[in-house]
XYZ file of C-alpha atoms in Angstrom:
522
model
C -13.810 1.224 6.592
C -16.517 -0.510 4.583
C -16.382 -4.218 5.466
C -16.690 -5.430 1.860
C -15.105 -2.543 -0.023
C -13.017 0.554 0.358
C -13.436 3.447 2.732
C -16.541 5.447 3.508
C -19.707 3.930 1.944
C -21.080 7.454 1.518
C -18.300 8.192 -0.985
C -19.182 5.325 -3.319
C -19.861 6.737 -6.779
C -21.989 5.567 -9.686
C -20.084 4.781 -12.857
C -20.391 7.495 -15.510
C -22.329 6.478 -18.599
C -19.232 6.617 -20.867
C -17.566 4.085 -18.583
C -20.598 1.790 -18.699
C -20.540 1.921 -22.502
C -16.810 1.248 -22.513
C -17.250 -1.774 -20.263
C -20.056 -3.202 -22.376
C -18.803 -2.374 -25.875
C -15.084 -3.030 -25.539
C -14.786 -5.511 -22.678
C -18.078 -7.387 -22.829
C -19.011 -6.654 -19.213
C -22.612 -7.710 -18.653
C -23.023 -7.368 -14.885
C -22.128 -9.502 -11.862
C -23.274 -13.110 -11.470
C -25.443 -12.188 -8.483
C -26.015 -9.593 -5.769
C -23.380 -8.997 -3.119
C -23.924 -10.507 0.323
C -25.140 -8.275 3.122
C -23.273 -7.958 6.407
C -25.667 -10.386 8.094
C -25.143 -12.974 5.361
C -21.411 -13.364 5.927
C -20.622 -16.955 6.882
C -18.219 -17.135 9.833
C -16.580 -20.231 11.279
C -17.162 -20.840 14.973
C -14.368 -19.293 17.072
C -11.973 -21.929 18.388
C -9.641 -19.980 20.658
C -9.169 -21.995 23.886
C -10.859 -20.439 26.960
C -7.567 -20.325 28.939
C -5.964 -18.298 26.151
C -8.931 -15.911 25.995
C -8.844 -15.448 29.752
C -5.115 -14.745 29.735
C -5.497 -12.156 26.947
C -8.388 -10.465 28.760
C -6.254 -10.243 31.907
C -3.611 -8.299 29.950
C -5.752 -5.752 28.078
C -9.010 -5.828 30.030
C -12.012 -7.913 28.896
C -13.488 -5.027 26.899
C -10.415 -5.088 24.641
C -10.735 -8.736 23.633
C -13.608 -9.018 21.174
C -15.137 -12.179 19.757
C -18.352 -10.707 18.350
C -19.259 -11.095 14.678
C -18.865 -7.381 13.938
C -15.244 -7.267 15.105
C -14.348 -10.540 13.432
C -15.836 -9.589 10.057
C -14.166 -6.168 10.048
C -10.776 -7.789 10.692
C -11.112 -10.399 7.934
C -8.517 -10.144 5.171
C -7.421 -6.919 3.492
C -8.552 -4.956 0.433
C -7.247 -6.786 -2.621
C -9.739 -7.636 -5.352
C -9.792 -11.338 -4.337
C -10.356 -10.250 -0.713
C -13.327 -8.123 -1.726
C -14.776 -10.744 -4.051
C -14.744 -13.272 -1.209
C -16.437 -10.841 1.164
C -19.026 -9.892 -1.457
C -19.747 -13.627 -1.738
C -20.307 -13.794 2.032
C -17.172 -15.871 2.656
C -15.801 -15.047 6.120
C -13.771 -18.243 6.463
C -10.529 -16.367 7.166
C -11.967 -14.392 10.099
C -9.860 -14.319 13.272
C -11.228 -16.039 16.352
C -10.688 -12.920 18.452
C -9.632 -9.296 18.067
C -7.216 -8.078 20.752
C -6.634 -4.340 21.295
C -3.573 -3.692 23.468
C -2.921 -0.206 24.809
C 0.847 -0.123 25.315
C 4.150 -1.706 24.359
C 4.127 -3.794 27.513
C 0.648 -5.103 26.724
C 1.732 -6.012 23.182
C 4.744 -7.871 24.555
C 2.576 -9.777 27.036
C 0.033 -10.651 24.351
C 2.818 -12.132 22.227
C 4.124 -14.114 25.200
C 0.675 -15.553 25.938
C -0.008 -16.348 22.285
C 3.316 -18.148 21.972
C 2.558 -20.101 25.143
C -0.876 -21.176 23.859
C 0.204 -21.504 20.176
C -2.203 -18.815 18.981
C -1.323 -17.214 15.633
C -1.133 -13.400 15.756
C -1.958 -11.100 12.835
C -0.823 -7.499 13.504
C -3.596 -5.248 12.189
C -3.382 -1.545 11.366
C -5.737 -0.051 8.813
C -6.624 -3.306 7.065
C -5.455 -1.966 3.692
C -3.170 -4.829 2.580
C -3.691 -5.794 -1.067
C -1.333 -8.796 -1.099
C -2.936 -11.219 1.373
C -0.927 -9.873 4.288
C -3.711 -10.301 6.871
C -4.551 -13.988 6.478
C -2.681 -16.300 8.844
C -2.095 -20.000 8.350
C -4.198 -21.934 10.892
C -2.580 -25.352 10.616
C -0.654 -26.204 13.768
C -2.175 -23.396 15.842
C -4.882 -23.328 18.484
C -6.530 -20.317 16.840
C -5.923 -16.909 15.279
C -6.022 -13.503 16.986
C -6.005 -10.176 15.156
C -3.788 -7.744 17.079
C -5.476 -4.390 16.451
C -3.048 -1.550 17.240
C -5.551 1.310 16.995
C -5.224 2.175 20.699
C -1.526 2.924 20.206
C -2.301 6.253 18.576
C -0.243 8.990 20.240
C 2.241 11.552 19.080
C 4.756 10.849 21.844
C 7.261 13.650 21.280
C 8.649 16.132 18.772
C 12.344 16.946 18.572
C 12.105 20.124 16.510
C 15.869 20.632 16.554
C 16.552 17.209 15.034
C 13.314 17.194 12.991
C 12.311 13.845 14.467
C 8.904 12.882 15.866
C 8.139 9.772 17.902
C 4.734 8.357 17.031
C 2.804 5.204 17.806
C 1.973 2.682 15.068
C -1.824 2.770 15.338
C -2.047 6.370 14.153
C -3.833 6.634 10.846
C -2.040 8.870 8.374
C -4.578 11.748 8.519
C -4.415 11.715 12.339
C -0.630 11.855 12.199
C -0.694 14.794 9.790
C -3.167 16.659 11.978
C -1.005 16.186 15.082
C 2.157 17.244 13.264
C 0.449 20.255 11.669
C -0.007 21.712 15.154
C 3.801 21.896 15.260
C 4.130 23.253 11.717
C 5.372 19.880 10.452
C 4.454 17.106 8.011
C 5.569 13.575 7.178
C 4.888 14.166 3.495
C 3.699 10.579 3.098
C 0.540 10.313 0.983
C 0.020 6.857 -0.563
C -3.300 5.954 -2.139
C -4.227 4.180 1.117
C -3.586 7.431 3.031
C -7.092 7.895 4.429
C -7.122 4.546 6.281
C -3.599 3.114 6.540
C -1.519 3.429 9.717
C 2.070 4.404 10.406
C 2.905 0.902 11.597
C 1.536 -0.548 8.393
C 3.590 1.895 6.326
C 6.772 0.671 8.012
C 5.840 -3.013 7.973
C 5.156 -2.957 4.211
C 7.795 -0.417 3.061
C 5.151 1.986 1.808
C 5.893 4.637 -0.800
C 3.774 7.779 -1.022
C 2.695 9.749 -4.063
C 5.095 12.558 -3.127
C 8.093 10.237 -2.755
C 10.106 12.175 -5.344
C 10.304 15.005 -2.826
C 9.865 13.449 0.634
C 11.180 9.941 0.052
C 9.681 6.541 0.820
C 8.400 5.736 4.298
C 11.345 3.456 5.030
C 13.586 6.487 4.353
C 11.699 8.340 7.091
C 12.184 5.741 9.836
C 15.184 6.660 12.008
C 14.295 4.360 14.901
C 11.791 1.786 16.137
C 10.700 -0.113 19.204
C 9.607 -3.648 18.382
C 7.968 -6.300 20.553
C 8.860 -9.911 19.714
C 8.102 -13.194 21.469
C 11.773 -13.192 22.557
C 11.809 -9.662 23.980
C 12.069 -6.024 22.909
C 14.231 -4.736 20.058
C 15.313 -1.068 19.999
C 16.825 0.236 16.767
C 18.185 3.583 15.623
C 20.163 5.837 17.959
C 21.778 8.121 15.360
C 20.994 9.375 11.852
C 23.621 7.033 10.352
C 25.918 4.430 11.845
C 28.696 2.016 10.897
C 27.869 -0.234 13.856
C 27.202 -3.374 11.872
C 24.180 -4.126 9.685
C 21.241 -1.778 10.248
C 18.674 -3.822 12.178
C 15.944 -1.382 11.188
C 16.081 -3.066 7.791
C 15.222 -6.405 9.407
C 11.898 -4.992 10.610
C 11.059 -2.638 7.749
C 9.087 -4.680 5.243
C 8.778 -7.678 7.591
C 4.944 -7.455 7.635
C 4.559 -8.556 11.248
C 6.404 -11.851 10.732
C 9.369 -10.912 12.964
C 7.798 -8.606 15.537
C 5.227 -5.926 16.237
C 6.258 -2.284 15.895
C 5.100 -0.343 18.966
C 6.863 2.983 18.400
C 8.354 4.819 15.422
C 10.855 7.655 15.376
C 10.307 9.437 12.088
C 12.036 12.151 10.119
C 9.635 15.039 9.580
C 9.604 18.153 7.409
C 8.370 21.689 7.805
C 4.846 21.991 6.459
C 4.971 23.422 2.918
C 3.985 27.037 2.486
C 2.852 26.434 -1.076
C 1.688 23.525 -3.230
C 1.483 23.655 -7.023
C 0.430 20.780 -9.309
C 0.375 20.978 -13.082
C -0.001 18.817 -16.179
C 2.185 18.204 -19.208
C 1.515 16.235 -22.385
C 4.094 14.141 -24.232
C 3.465 12.514 -27.594
C 4.500 9.018 -26.478
C 5.280 7.100 -23.324
C 8.919 6.840 -24.425
C 9.126 10.637 -24.776
C 7.614 11.164 -21.339
C 9.902 8.560 -19.834
C 12.986 10.302 -21.188
C 11.767 13.633 -19.791
C 11.029 12.443 -16.258
C 14.324 10.536 -16.166
C 16.152 13.712 -17.146
C 14.424 15.653 -14.361
C 15.065 12.949 -11.799
C 18.728 12.508 -12.605
C 19.744 16.095 -13.381
C 17.160 18.123 -11.472
C 15.347 20.063 -10.429
C 13.348 17.331 -8.752
C 9.595 17.901 -8.348
C 7.902 16.695 -5.176
C 5.399 14.668 -7.219
C 6.272 13.231 -10.626
C 3.994 10.770 -12.468
C 3.686 9.630 -16.079
C 0.618 7.866 -17.500
C 0.841 5.767 -20.655
C -1.318 6.393 -23.709
C -4.131 4.104 -22.576
C -4.353 5.449 -19.043
C -4.321 9.000 -20.396
C -6.998 8.240 -22.997
C -9.309 6.551 -20.494
C -8.713 9.300 -17.946
C -7.632 7.046 -15.067
C -4.903 9.529 -14.152
C -7.821 11.654 -12.920
C -10.411 9.144 -11.624
C -13.081 11.794 -11.271
C -12.884 12.369 -15.041
C -12.847 8.690 -16.016
C -14.115 8.048 -19.524
C -14.013 11.676 -20.645
C -10.371 11.837 -21.867
C -9.787 15.226 -20.178
C -6.106 15.285 -21.085
C -6.484 14.385 -24.739
C -4.136 12.085 -26.626
C -0.533 11.325 -25.841
C 0.730 10.763 -22.309
C -0.005 12.856 -19.244
C 2.716 13.908 -16.812
C 1.693 15.316 -13.442
C 4.384 17.392 -11.738
C 3.910 18.836 -8.283
C 6.008 21.144 -6.147
C 5.718 21.633 -2.395
C 7.781 23.786 -0.053
C 8.636 27.402 0.623
C 6.945 29.685 -1.959
C 10.210 30.924 -3.447
C 11.585 27.373 -3.728
C 8.400 26.136 -5.407
C 8.605 28.939 -7.974
C 12.288 28.327 -8.631
C 11.967 24.565 -9.101
C 8.788 24.894 -11.169
C 10.357 27.355 -13.582
C 13.532 25.322 -14.033
C 11.596 22.064 -14.453
C 9.313 23.709 -17.017
C 12.337 24.623 -19.113
C 13.534 21.015 -19.014
C 10.123 19.537 -19.845
C 9.555 21.993 -22.705
C 13.012 21.260 -24.074
C 12.205 17.535 -24.020
C 9.063 18.029 -26.113
C 6.443 18.517 -23.411
C 3.363 20.679 -23.879
C 2.309 22.590 -20.778
C -1.359 21.968 -19.917
C -1.480 24.384 -16.998
C -2.583 23.678 -13.445
C -5.967 22.082 -14.172
C -4.819 18.471 -14.824
C -2.514 18.569 -11.808
C -5.153 20.003 -9.534
C -7.699 17.426 -10.694
C -5.196 14.671 -9.973
C -4.532 16.089 -6.500
C -8.255 16.382 -5.801
C -8.930 12.761 -6.803
C -5.657 11.178 -5.695
C -7.313 8.896 -3.110
C -10.457 8.020 -5.064
C -9.315 5.138 -7.284
C -10.156 2.412 -4.716
C -13.747 3.686 -4.640
C -13.850 3.407 -8.422
C -12.673 -0.206 -8.154
C -15.668 -0.998 -5.920
C -18.021 0.454 -8.532
C -16.376 -1.555 -11.309
C -16.587 -4.782 -9.297
C -20.264 -4.132 -8.644
C -20.785 -3.682 -12.401
C -19.316 -7.109 -13.187
C -15.755 -6.155 -14.113
C -12.639 -7.743 -12.660
C -10.297 -4.873 -11.843
C -7.012 -5.064 -9.988
C -3.622 -3.408 -9.759
C -0.051 -4.633 -9.556
C 3.257 -2.823 -9.366
C 6.968 -3.369 -9.821
C 10.197 -1.421 -10.290
C 13.426 -1.719 -12.260
C 16.406 0.255 -13.506
C 15.703 2.871 -16.168
C 17.238 0.802 -18.975
C 14.797 -2.047 -18.311
C 11.576 0.003 -18.058
C 10.364 -0.397 -21.691
C 11.024 -4.146 -21.673
C 9.359 -4.610 -18.286
C 6.256 -2.640 -19.278
C 5.782 -4.594 -22.494
C 6.440 -7.961 -20.845
C 3.801 -7.390 -18.174
C 1.292 -6.043 -20.691
C 1.713 -9.096 -22.901
C 1.431 -11.468 -19.932
C -1.818 -9.891 -18.769
C -3.259 -9.861 -22.265
C -2.293 -13.494 -22.806
C -3.940 -14.555 -19.546
C -7.129 -12.487 -19.858
C -7.805 -12.288 -23.583
C -8.623 -8.662 -24.364
C -8.348 -6.719 -21.100
C -7.840 -3.012 -20.692
C -4.257 -2.671 -19.405
C -3.131 0.735 -18.198
C 0.244 1.724 -16.766
C 1.899 4.682 -15.118
C 5.243 5.525 -13.577
C 4.379 6.304 -9.978
C 7.782 6.721 -8.263
C 11.150 7.795 -9.625
C 14.775 7.461 -8.520
C 18.109 8.386 -10.004
C 18.666 4.802 -11.091
C 15.158 3.661 -11.994
C 11.412 3.870 -11.555
C 8.325 1.929 -10.572
C 5.548 0.834 -12.908
C 1.961 0.606 -11.674
C -0.521 -1.382 -13.763
C -4.324 -1.283 -13.619
C -6.201 -4.110 -15.367
C -9.918 -4.216 -16.217
C -11.711 -7.145 -17.842
C -15.108 -8.818 -17.838
C -15.646 -11.194 -14.927
C -15.844 -14.894 -15.676
C -17.777 -17.386 -13.580
C -14.646 -17.695 -11.410
C -13.255 -14.159 -11.065
C -10.849 -15.138 -8.281
C -9.342 -17.921 -10.394
C -9.361 -15.570 -13.376
C -7.214 -13.022 -11.542
C -4.966 -15.672 -9.968
C -3.972 -16.898 -13.427
C -3.323 -13.353 -14.644
C -1.311 -12.456 -11.539
C 0.816 -15.596 -11.895
C 1.573 -14.769 -15.525
C 2.425 -11.165 -14.665
C 4.665 -12.217 -11.761
C 6.650 -14.541 -13.998
C 6.979 -11.786 -16.588
C 8.232 -9.328 -13.970
C 10.985 -11.663 -12.807
C 12.011 -12.573 -16.368
C 12.234 -8.880 -17.337
C 14.418 -7.963 -14.368
C 11.859 -6.235 -12.140
C 11.229 -6.641 -8.441
C 8.067 -8.517 -7.522
C 6.800 -5.531 -5.523
C 7.819 -1.900 -5.151
C 5.444 -0.781 -2.397
C 2.495 -3.162 -1.953
C 4.544 -5.685 0.015
C 4.929 -9.470 -0.114
C 2.078 -10.893 1.976
C 0.948 -14.308 0.769
C 0.361 -13.328 -2.865
C 4.028 -12.532 -3.611
C 5.642 -15.019 -1.246
C 6.808 -17.572 -3.821
C 8.055 -15.105 -6.466
C 9.770 -13.195 -3.654
C 11.633 -16.405 -2.825
C 12.699 -16.712 -6.458
C 13.855 -13.085 -6.421
C 16.101 -13.354 -3.341
C 17.321 -16.904 -3.987
C 17.962 -19.878 -1.733
C 20.470 -18.145 0.516
C 18.171 -15.162 0.987
C 15.299 -17.435 1.963
C 17.503 -19.217 4.512
C 18.435 -15.874 6.075
C 14.759 -14.950 6.480
C 13.936 -18.319 7.995
C 16.822 -18.027 10.449
C 15.651 -14.596 11.631
C 12.104 -15.903 11.987
C 13.248 -18.914 14.016
C 15.335 -16.752 16.374
C 12.778 -13.986 17.003
C 9.620 -16.123 16.831
C 10.609 -19.715 17.696
C 7.007 -20.959 17.985
C 6.123 -19.246 14.684
C 2.989 -17.433 15.888
C 3.656 -14.102 14.152
C 1.612 -13.841 10.939
C 2.344 -17.420 9.827
C 2.167 -17.969 6.083
C 3.049 -14.362 5.279
C 6.375 -13.160 3.778
C 8.576 -16.222 4.440
C 8.834 -18.484 1.353
């Protein structure tokens, strides 16, 4: 992962000329204030971890798996939100951990947590480093130092129960590695979020990830049938049957907890047979309201596609639904729907034909496979585009929410107005990225010219959007997670009693408070 951007540096792309003209003519983008810092220019604070703590950690994992060098510290600094990247591009490494610890087993993780609690060292569980909500920055006050707990050595496919369609996998597996291991057994998770190329299974569970094919395969938290979790108080085992009436489901305590309650060391996951056929296609609707009615009809009455996405008029016009075609309006006017079908060939044909009848009856115009295939080809490329836009002097960021179907139009308009009011004349694009029988998620992309304080600029816009989301009845996050950025609005969403419940769980499982302090808990 590029230390100050997204993914493989070799995949960074130049902005097309139409996009440069759009940025200059309509948004007033005139270039960044100055050049980005180089790796050697990153300013790091001196590590402060006490020598006895370092020695104890090295005794657990082996000295080679406790790193304090600049390279390791920089690469484990923050996540990949726009503010994170702006700070790194400015050479600000002030949030770097003092050490990076790489345990190799559940027992080593448990011992690391015990030692860190004993020495009051804050622990940040670290998977792929893809958090976009400040989930990898620990509070330092009251602690002797900060250690990043890198789980990349826990990267095995432990077992496959083909009869039950359950696979046990370790949390440090990156999603492509997991798919490759499962493919050898003719299986798939079917979980393909935009962070797919770099995110890990443990991170998916800890942040309640939702993949682009969630309409067919479900969210990641739907896939988790069991977990092993290390906490400073001991080991928690959850999930011994597909469903149970044995009290509250303790899996739900850990799912979405973002490392604040414990560290996931093993996941038992529902898997699927690898699809024999994949088909993606595009449809055009005259308005966002028309497209919304059509995808709601499909979702509620069937047949359900595996992938179902709806871009608003602006996103369709700009071409962001297909990042590789940005600025060329490949799908014309109106609103683009991408529908995808995965599974056995006969099932794909059956669902595709029935869905086509529904979409046509609701006013959709079939665009054929090309828009769908272009979306599938570029489905993981948007973060690279963000890097290019930042380098050109644009502030660009995303935010997401979800609500019941009846509230979707109000929520979309409320967030759009909030962003426009905070930023002046930004480009605000929106799409429905995940659908359910009762509602849907909305994913916004915002582009505007950078001011002299782009971090403050986005903070004001994000605050306005968060308030608008809560007023309009949406959840503060559908799949990005809480982290630090959403912590206060999350508290408003769940209320005083909800906050007290979280604090009580935290106090019981992590009495010293070393697990990701400052994250999640309002």
